[in-house]
């Protein structure tokens, strides 16, 4: 429960001919975490890395097409009724994916070609619209043996007087409202270069007539021709687009094929992780110890030519991590993954977090009303809601229902009135912090026992000793006597009668322990001693359990007071009061869910984990799990 | 509710204790938060660590509140 799953190192040897069957079995069992083989020579024989099966490339291409089409067709989802599919054969899937993929790509290509053609027509229409109207056929605008024609457009800087000094055969100007005017200038061919330079020098913009070169007849004819062509292309584009969208009816097929193809690709590429000689294939990996017998039995059903050996991995070694927690703690594994998986030799604190996280969360958001609302919300989104339950329990403890001390007319009697009895609240919070931190140190000792009992006690145990010394010292000076509720008890207990030198001896021993418990050398050996102030700040940090809760309580009070004032006024103000209650409490609830979650998480990650947890384990991913 | 000048000053001192902690935490979290978001954008796995580093300075506010409560305790 407090350790990751115990693993066995599995070594499987089989003939190369049997390798595909073994791979198939492993993919079906989903139990072996395969370790990549590294090319090596054993004796005189080289154990090389295997080669993927011949079908790998084909499956890979089909998978790529499938993924691409799932993404592309996703935008048309719902527009087409899906076709139900029951395809089992891999070859059928690949064939259908390839056919549909090719057809889809052709349609895309067609649309692209049509778009280019439409762009060209729009460009031609644009130039035609700028062309001053003449009765001459368009073909006469282009350079002949004798004349050259320019189409120019005026700019803000254009020197208009230039047009009058040009020795042109013809000048036709087009004035358009809101647009710069355009001019068609025909000059004799030998003067063309000079005229061009003059026009450019006068800041006129040259427009290219080339897109119109394929036309014959008048401008009117050309415009009609272009409109007709454009309409045909638009119609064709719409038809192709509709056909393209109709591919969405195959979306279900693609979505169902994706995991199948992924698994088949995994199998086809599996030999890349295996070792291989001319005759033998070597597969190495990790299997949870309790499932090694199952794997062994299944392998033996394949034939006597398959050899398998299993060695239980000691906790001092490395192995992939499969978290192993009871059902109630499963949802909290997410919090461990978010931080870092434990290593194989470390303790897995999930089960402890499953207890302390809701406790802290509930202590901060202890309100029956908020707890119930959050519960409904979490049930609706089907998310974990263990923490919310503790919120309701603490709500009864603090006697709060949306900040009121009554629930539907019934008075709630709080065990602790947290808005008034702040001293008690701080005592509980700091007390919980001391327990939590020291639990961390105890786990730290257990984690480090492998490295030596003395080291573990010096490195982690010294901290506990230091705290005992500090509390004895505080007790000696009577500092603990003022603590609400327990102060009198402490004053009467043997702690108060402990002599000064005893507490100092404890603390000195702890500091010496911290020095010798550090593995570093030189000044770094004092690392632990420098961290002593951190212990004080860590302990005080648990005061947030009260602070966050108080903020929530006071906000609820303020909302209730303001709304109460409105209710007294009566009439329309009552509606406003209800609105204020709804908005205010919703806002407070949102804050109340986010704050306690983050702060409870932080108390675990920063204050608790730093005492024992390093993490850095590698996730156990059994071969054959597609989403792994 | 009339209070004497001494109590008023204690109230002010408590407010400064919380405000100082809050401003300090804000300044510290501004930079850490920006860096954390950058890291998370690059690699989503940094979410846990990013969140962790971002909320570390919040302890300053808690200390501020503790000091404020001690100061307010003097006023009684």
PDB file of C-alpha atoms in Angstrom, chain B residues 46-72:
ATOM      1  CA  UNK B  46       5.911  21.170 -15.348  1.00  0.00           C
ATOM      2  CA  UNK B  47       2.418  22.079 -14.093  1.00  0.00           C
ATOM      3  CA  UNK B  48       2.936  20.523 -10.658  1.00  0.00           C
ATOM      4  CA  UNK B  49       6.357  22.039 -10.121  1.00  0.00           C
ATOM      5  CA  UNK B  50       5.260  25.370 -11.629  1.00  0.00           C
ATOM      6  CA  UNK B  51       2.318  25.598  -9.247  1.00  0.00           C
ATOM      7  CA  UNK B  52       4.522  24.591  -6.363  1.00  0.00           C
ATOM      8  CA  UNK B  53       7.111  27.290  -6.997  1.00  0.00           C
ATOM      9  CA  UNK B  54       4.460  29.910  -7.656  1.00  0.00           C
ATOM     10  CA  UNK B  55       2.700  29.495  -4.314  1.00  0.00           C
ATOM     11  CA  UNK B  56       5.867  29.328  -2.220  1.00  0.00           C
ATOM     12  CA  UNK B  57       5.983  33.089  -1.458  1.00  0.00           C
ATOM     13  CA  UNK B  58       2.368  33.010  -0.233  1.00  0.00           C
ATOM     14  CA  UNK B  59       3.743  32.045   3.157  1.00  0.00           C
ATOM     15  CA  UNK B  60       4.757  35.713   3.502  1.00  0.00           C
ATOM     16  CA  UNK B  61       1.105  36.723   3.740  1.00  0.00           C
ATOM     17  CA  UNK B  62       0.439  34.010   6.306  1.00  0.00           C
ATOM     18  CA  UNK B  63       3.334  35.340   8.380  1.00  0.00           C
ATOM     19  CA  UNK B  64       1.835  38.812   7.982  1.00  0.00           C
ATOM     20  CA  UNK B  65      -1.495  37.545   9.330  1.00  0.00           C
ATOM     21  CA  UNK B  66       0.204  35.802  12.260  1.00  0.00           C
ATOM     22  CA  UNK B  67       2.052  39.012  13.151  1.00  0.00           C
ATOM     23  CA  UNK B  68      -1.157  41.011  12.709  1.00  0.00           C
ATOM     24  CA  UNK B  69      -3.024  38.711  15.074  1.00  0.00           C
ATOM     25  CA  UNK B  70      -0.243  38.991  17.647  1.00  0.00           C
ATOM     26  CA  UNK B  71      -0.413  42.801  17.350  1.00  0.00           C
ATOM     27  CA  UNK B  72      -4.199  42.772  17.651  1.00  0.00           C
TER      28      UNK B  72
END
